[in-house]
Every structure is written in C-alpha cells, then in structure tokens.
Amino acid sequence: MIILLLLSMIARSDQLMLSECGVEARRPQVTDIAVECGTSSIGLAIQICPVIYTGYNETLLILNHMLDPVCKATLDDSVSPPVARFNFPLNMTHACGSIFRTTSATGTGIFSDFSNIQSVNISGVVRSSDPTAGTITYNAELKYYYSCAYPLEYLINNTQIDVSASSIAIKDNNGSFISTLSMELFSDDTYTRPMVIPQLGIELRTSVYVEVKATNLTGQYHVLLDRCYASISPLPSNSSYFNLFVPCSKDQFTTMIENGDSQSARFRFPAFRFIEQQNETVSTYYLHCITRLCEKSTCSAFKQCNKRRRRSTLDTSEEGITQTYTISSPEIIAKTENNESKEQSLVAEKQGNSAVGLGVAVGVLAFACLIALGPTTLVSISHKHT
C-alpha cells in the first residue's frame, strides 16, 4: 500500500497525471523519443505518458546529468500524445553536456569534389532520476539516446548556418586567438560601396563583387578560398547549386581578383538566375565559400594546380594551413526578366573595345535599314523578337 502511494505521488506531473494518459499509459519503448537536428539547435521530444507510467515525470528527466534550468524539459500537452521537450543550441559551450565528436569521410553531394570532409556528431542521453530514498527501488531506469551529424562547416559560428559572418578559433605557435570571417557584397571594383539589393531584384548580368575578409588576424595568415558556389537553399545542402569556382577551375564569367595574397579574398561574377525559378518574378540564391587560412609563406603552394592539390583539397594535415570553414552570403535576389534589353552579351564584354565599337556600328546601320523599310516592317520584326 505504501509503495503504491509512493508511485502515485511520483507519477503526478505538474500538468498531467497517469489517469489522463488513457491508452498511452504503457511501458516505455525505444521509439518514444523524436530528435530534430536543426540548423541552430537540437530538439528532443519524449512521450511523457510512458515516463509517468514508469514512475517519473518531466522534472525527473535529466539531460546529460545537467541540472541547469535551461537544460530541463518542459511539458507539452498541446500535442497527442503529450511530450517532454528539450531544446539546446549547437554550441560546444552551451549544448547541455552533449558530446561533440569529429570524424572524416570522403565528400559526397556538393562536396564530391573533395577527398576528405570532416563531420561533427553531437550525441548524448536523457536519463531518469529516481527520487526514491533507501537501498532499493521499484522504478526502472530510463535512458533515451540522441545523435545528430553535421558537416563541420555547418558549425563554424556555433549558432546557425545562414549568416554572413562567423567567429573561428585559430591556434598558432604563440597560442590561441579568435578571428572573424565575414562575407560582404559590393557594387564597385573598389569595394567601397556595399551592394543594396532591392526587393524586386538586381538586373541580370549586374556585376557582383564579393569579399571574404578576416579581422583580428595576425599577419601570419592569409585568406584562401577553396571553392565558392551559389545554391537556392541558404544552407550548404544538396539543393540546386552552381559552382563559381572549384579548386583549379572556375566558371568562364567569374573573375578572381585576389585569393591567398592577403587577409581578404575577392572575386566578381555577373548576376544570373536559376532556371528552375523561371516561373517566379525573382530568382533568390545564396553564395557559400569554403574558406581556409594559410600561412603567407605557404599560400602560393596551395594555389598551384596539380594532382596532389586535387586529392588533398580538404586535407588539413599539411603544415601551414588551417582547417576549412564555410561562410555564406546574405540573400541575393535577381530579376528573372530584364526590363531593359542589354546591348552587349557576356561574351562581348570579354572582347576588346574594337569589337564592341564594330558591334555598335553594325547596330546603327541595321536600325537605319529598318527605318528605310517603313514602320510596318519595324513593328512586325519587333513583335517577332518579343
């Protein structure tokens, strides 16, 4: 009788009692926990009725032995079945005791160009805390395990992925220091006018100037971009993407201005659109640059194109180079249709002034001929090209 009374007292939750669980009052199962591996936090949801049935409640579920209030569970009885929720950030300092373990594997998907990609596995366990005083207990111990795996680049700023700046910890012979990588878009080749993107988007073929810069960095290191690409997703994921440049290769319309020569790396490209967004008024995408820091005395060697370079793109075991980081841009919005026709194509922009002058002269001559043919012919041709 005393034992039953004790179990009844333990089983009472602040908002939920065993009598309210109905058919959910049962023994715990492995599938009672749901794990959400988010971009900025990890969320756990544990069905609470089996917990109450076993003799506990949400206050007696302890995450990684952490008694910090921010690591405690909260009862959510707005869903069916009701659950105890945990939520903690992807931050090695504040992840409620989660274990961070780094592994290496061959790159796949958007990282298939690389022979080695590091991933971080974040794991832990939720255990029951038995309040029974004495030598024995009749309550079974509960353990709920969770695990999430992320490419290492996702965790650089320890908060979220889709940001344009991140803090990184660098260790050299003199100790450790914190540097900040940032990506900014400019509208001029002097990199003095930040690009302001209107809600309706920028015109296609507008030059976008990109700078990835390190601040609070000792003169020992330079910034080296390994790969930059655009994707429809704000996250470096397997959504549609387009490579602006990869190791030893770049798109013909991407111009590298500075890379591995200072604490800033710069390049430019003409604004484009993704074809799959053709039915939308604008094309929205993001830039992602896989970045590393190299000692200025060795940067030139890492920029050389040879077989060894291709095999070890993400190999950070070589002396004089740090591990890689992925930095992402703010949202880029491009118009899917131009309101004004362009006089020159991208290829024409690559050619000399004489070729451009010849094209303009031919255009003037052709227009004069159309005028001579009469307005009816001009309107007909205009409709045809429209």
PDB file of N, CA and C in Angstrom, residues 128-166:
ATOM      1  N   SER A 128      16.588   9.033 -16.448  1.00  0.00           N
ATOM      2  CA  SER A 128      15.651   9.298 -15.366  1.00  0.00           C
ATOM      3  C   SER A 128      16.410   9.433 -14.054  1.00  0.00           C
ATOM      4  N   SER A 129      15.911  10.301 -13.188  1.00  0.00           N
ATOM      5  CA  SER A 129      16.497  10.480 -11.859  1.00  0.00           C
ATOM      6  C   SER A 129      15.503   9.942 -10.838  1.00  0.00           C
ATOM      7  N   ASP A 130      15.874   8.863 -10.170  1.00  0.00           N
ATOM      8  CA  ASP A 130      14.959   8.193  -9.238  1.00  0.00           C
ATOM      9  C   ASP A 130      14.974   8.918  -7.886  1.00  0.00           C
ATOM     10  N   PRO A 131      13.830   9.447  -7.468  1.00  0.00           N
ATOM     11  CA  PRO A 131      13.787  10.169  -6.193  1.00  0.00           C
ATOM     12  C   PRO A 131      13.620   9.252  -4.984  1.00  0.00           C
ATOM     13  N   THR A 132      13.563   7.946  -5.214  1.00  0.00           N
ATOM     14  CA  THR A 132      13.325   7.018  -4.113  1.00  0.00           C
ATOM     15  C   THR A 132      14.496   7.041  -3.129  1.00  0.00           C
ATOM     16  N   ALA A 133      14.191   7.217  -1.869  1.00  0.00           N
ATOM     17  CA  ALA A 133      15.221   7.175  -0.833  1.00  0.00           C
ATOM     18  C   ALA A 133      15.294   5.761  -0.271  1.00  0.00           C
ATOM     19  N   GLY A 134      16.491   5.288  -0.033  1.00  0.00           N
ATOM     20  CA  GLY A 134      16.636   3.951   0.537  1.00  0.00           C
ATOM     21  C   GLY A 134      17.588   3.104  -0.268  1.00  0.00           C
ATOM     22  N   THR A 135      17.580   1.826   0.014  1.00  0.00           N
ATOM     23  CA  THR A 135      18.532   0.898  -0.595  1.00  0.00           C
ATOM     24  C   THR A 135      18.045   0.362  -1.932  1.00  0.00           C
ATOM     25  N   ILE A 136      16.735   0.196  -2.069  1.00  0.00           N
ATOM     26  CA  ILE A 136      16.193  -0.391  -3.293  1.00  0.00           C
ATOM     27  C   ILE A 136      15.148   0.536  -3.888  1.00  0.00           C
ATOM     28  N   THR A 137      14.785   0.259  -5.168  1.00  0.00           N
ATOM     29  CA  THR A 137      13.720   0.989  -5.839  1.00  0.00           C
ATOM     30  C   THR A 137      12.963   0.031  -6.728  1.00  0.00           C
ATOM     31  N   TYR A 138      11.730   0.337  -7.000  1.00  0.00           N
ATOM     32  CA  TYR A 138      10.908  -0.476  -7.893  1.00  0.00           C
ATOM     33  C   TYR A 138      10.748   0.195  -9.259  1.00  0.00           C
ATOM     34  N   ASN A 139      11.418   1.305  -9.469  1.00  0.00           N
ATOM     35  CA  ASN A 139      11.313   2.042 -10.726  1.00  0.00           C
ATOM     36  C   ASN A 139      12.447   1.649 -11.668  1.00  0.00           C
ATOM     37  N   ALA A 140      12.090   1.322 -12.883  1.00  0.00           N
ATOM     38  CA  ALA A 140      13.103   1.001 -13.890  1.00  0.00           C
ATOM     39  C   ALA A 140      13.821   2.292 -14.314  1.00  0.00           C
ATOM     40  N   GLU A 141      15.113   2.168 -14.630  1.00  0.00           N
ATOM     41  CA  GLU A 141      15.863   3.330 -15.108  1.00  0.00           C
ATOM     42  C   GLU A 141      15.553   3.560 -16.587  1.00  0.00           C
ATOM     43  N   LEU A 142      15.312   4.811 -16.938  1.00  0.00           N
ATOM     44  CA  LEU A 142      15.017   5.165 -18.332  1.00  0.00           C
ATOM     45  C   LEU A 142      16.236   5.831 -18.956  1.00  0.00           C
ATOM     46  N   LYS A 143      16.537   5.475 -20.203  1.00  0.00           N
ATOM     47  CA  LYS A 143      17.613   6.101 -20.963  1.00  0.00           C
ATOM     48  C   LYS A 143      17.113   6.362 -22.383  1.00  0.00           C
ATOM     49  N   TYR A 144      17.237   7.584 -22.824  1.00  0.00           N
ATOM     50  CA  TYR A 144      16.856   7.957 -24.187  1.00  0.00           C
ATOM     51  C   TYR A 144      18.088   8.567 -24.866  1.00  0.00           C
ATOM     52  N   TYR A 145      18.590   7.905 -25.903  1.00  0.00           N
ATOM     53  CA  TYR A 145      19.788   8.364 -26.590  1.00  0.00           C
ATOM     54  C   TYR A 145      19.410   9.211 -27.817  1.00  0.00           C
ATOM     55  N   TYR A 146      20.239  10.193 -28.114  1.00  0.00           N
ATOM     56  CA  TYR A 146      20.036  11.019 -29.314  1.00  0.00           C
ATOM     57  C   TYR A 146      21.382  11.249 -29.998  1.00  0.00           C
ATOM     58  N   SER A 147      21.330  11.539 -31.288  1.00  0.00           N
ATOM     59  CA  SER A 147      22.541  11.779 -32.059  1.00  0.00           C
ATOM     60  C   SER A 147      22.200  12.577 -33.314  1.00  0.00           C
ATOM     61  N   CYS A 148      23.034  13.570 -33.626  1.00  0.00           N
ATOM     62  CA  CYS A 148      22.887  14.355 -34.861  1.00  0.00           C
ATOM     63  C   CYS A 148      24.264  14.508 -35.495  1.00  0.00           C
ATOM     64  N   ALA A 149      24.327  14.397 -36.823  1.00  0.00           N
ATOM     65  CA  ALA A 149      25.592  14.542 -37.546  1.00  0.00           C
ATOM     66  C   ALA A 149      25.506  15.736 -38.482  1.00  0.00           C
ATOM     67  N   TYR A 150      26.538  16.564 -38.488  1.00  0.00           N
ATOM     68  CA  TYR A 150      26.602  17.750 -39.332  1.00  0.00           C
ATOM     69  C   TYR A 150      27.969  17.827 -40.000  1.00  0.00           C
ATOM     70  N   PRO A 151      28.024  18.244 -41.286  1.00  0.00           N
ATOM     71  CA  PRO A 151      29.337  18.604 -41.849  1.00  0.00           C
ATOM     72  C   PRO A 151      29.949  19.711 -40.993  1.00  0.00           C
ATOM     73  N   LEU A 152      31.242  19.633 -40.773  1.00  0.00           N
ATOM     74  CA  LEU A 152      31.894  20.550 -39.849  1.00  0.00           C
ATOM     75  C   LEU A 152      31.664  22.006 -40.236  1.00  0.00           C
ATOM     76  N   GLU A 153      31.577  22.278 -41.553  1.00  0.00           N
ATOM     77  CA  GLU A 153      31.414  23.650 -41.997  1.00  0.00           C
ATOM     78  C   GLU A 153      30.127  24.281 -41.456  1.00  0.00           C
ATOM     79  N   TYR A 154      29.121  23.448 -41.166  1.00  0.00           N
ATOM     80  CA  TYR A 154      27.848  23.979 -40.684  1.00  0.00           C
ATOM     81  C   TYR A 154      27.967  24.603 -39.301  1.00  0.00           C
ATOM     82  N   LEU A 155      28.989  24.204 -38.542  1.00  0.00           N
ATOM     83  CA  LEU A 155      29.032  24.565 -37.127  1.00  0.00           C
ATOM     84  C   LEU A 155      30.049  25.655 -36.817  1.00  0.00           C
ATOM     85  N   ILE A 156      30.500  26.365 -37.825  1.00  0.00           N
ATOM     86  CA  ILE A 156      31.595  27.297 -37.624  1.00  0.00           C
ATOM     87  C   ILE A 156      31.269  28.358 -36.587  1.00  0.00           C
ATOM     88  N   ASN A 157      30.096  28.992 -36.686  1.00  0.00           N
ATOM     89  CA  ASN A 157      29.796  30.076 -35.756  1.00  0.00           C
ATOM     90  C   ASN A 157      29.046  29.595 -34.528  1.00  0.00           C
ATOM     91  N   ASN A 158      28.852  28.272 -34.428  1.00  0.00           N
ATOM     92  CA  ASN A 158      28.233  27.664 -33.249  1.00  0.00           C
ATOM     93  C   ASN A 158      26.818  28.147 -32.975  1.00  0.00           C
ATOM     94  N   THR A 159      26.197  28.834 -33.927  1.00  0.00           N
ATOM     95  CA  THR A 159      24.820  29.270 -33.689  1.00  0.00           C
ATOM     96  C   THR A 159      23.916  28.872 -34.837  1.00  0.00           C
ATOM     97  N   GLN A 160      24.218  29.310 -36.047  1.00  0.00           N
ATOM     98  CA  GLN A 160      23.386  28.947 -37.180  1.00  0.00           C
ATOM     99  C   GLN A 160      24.215  29.023 -38.450  1.00  0.00           C
ATOM    100  N   ILE A 161      23.644  28.557 -39.541  1.00  0.00           N
ATOM    101  CA  ILE A 161      24.416  28.445 -40.775  1.00  0.00           C
ATOM    102  C   ILE A 161      24.274  29.672 -41.651  1.00  0.00           C
ATOM    103  N   ASP A 162      23.032  30.127 -41.850  1.00  0.00           N
ATOM    104  CA  ASP A 162      22.779  31.142 -42.859  1.00  0.00           C
ATOM    105  C   ASP A 162      23.099  32.533 -42.332  1.00  0.00           C
ATOM    106  N   VAL A 163      24.383  32.787 -42.115  1.00  0.00           N
ATOM    107  CA  VAL A 163      24.839  34.092 -41.669  1.00  0.00           C
ATOM    108  C   VAL A 163      25.997  34.521 -42.563  1.00  0.00           C
ATOM    109  N   SER A 164      26.325  35.813 -42.524  1.00  0.00           N
ATOM    110  CA  SER A 164      27.393  36.319 -43.379  1.00  0.00           C
ATOM    111  C   SER A 164      28.673  36.563 -42.602  1.00  0.00           C
ATOM    112  N   ALA A 165      28.719  36.183 -41.343  1.00  0.00           N
ATOM    113  CA  ALA A 165      29.944  36.331 -40.561  1.00  0.00           C
ATOM    114  C   ALA A 165      30.020  35.213 -39.537  1.00  0.00           C
ATOM    115  N   SER A 166      31.236  34.810 -39.185  1.00  0.00           N
ATOM    116  CA  SER A 166      31.392  33.752 -38.199  1.00  0.00           C
ATOM    117  C   SER A 166      32.717  33.919 -37.478  1.00  0.00           C
TER     118      SER A 166
END
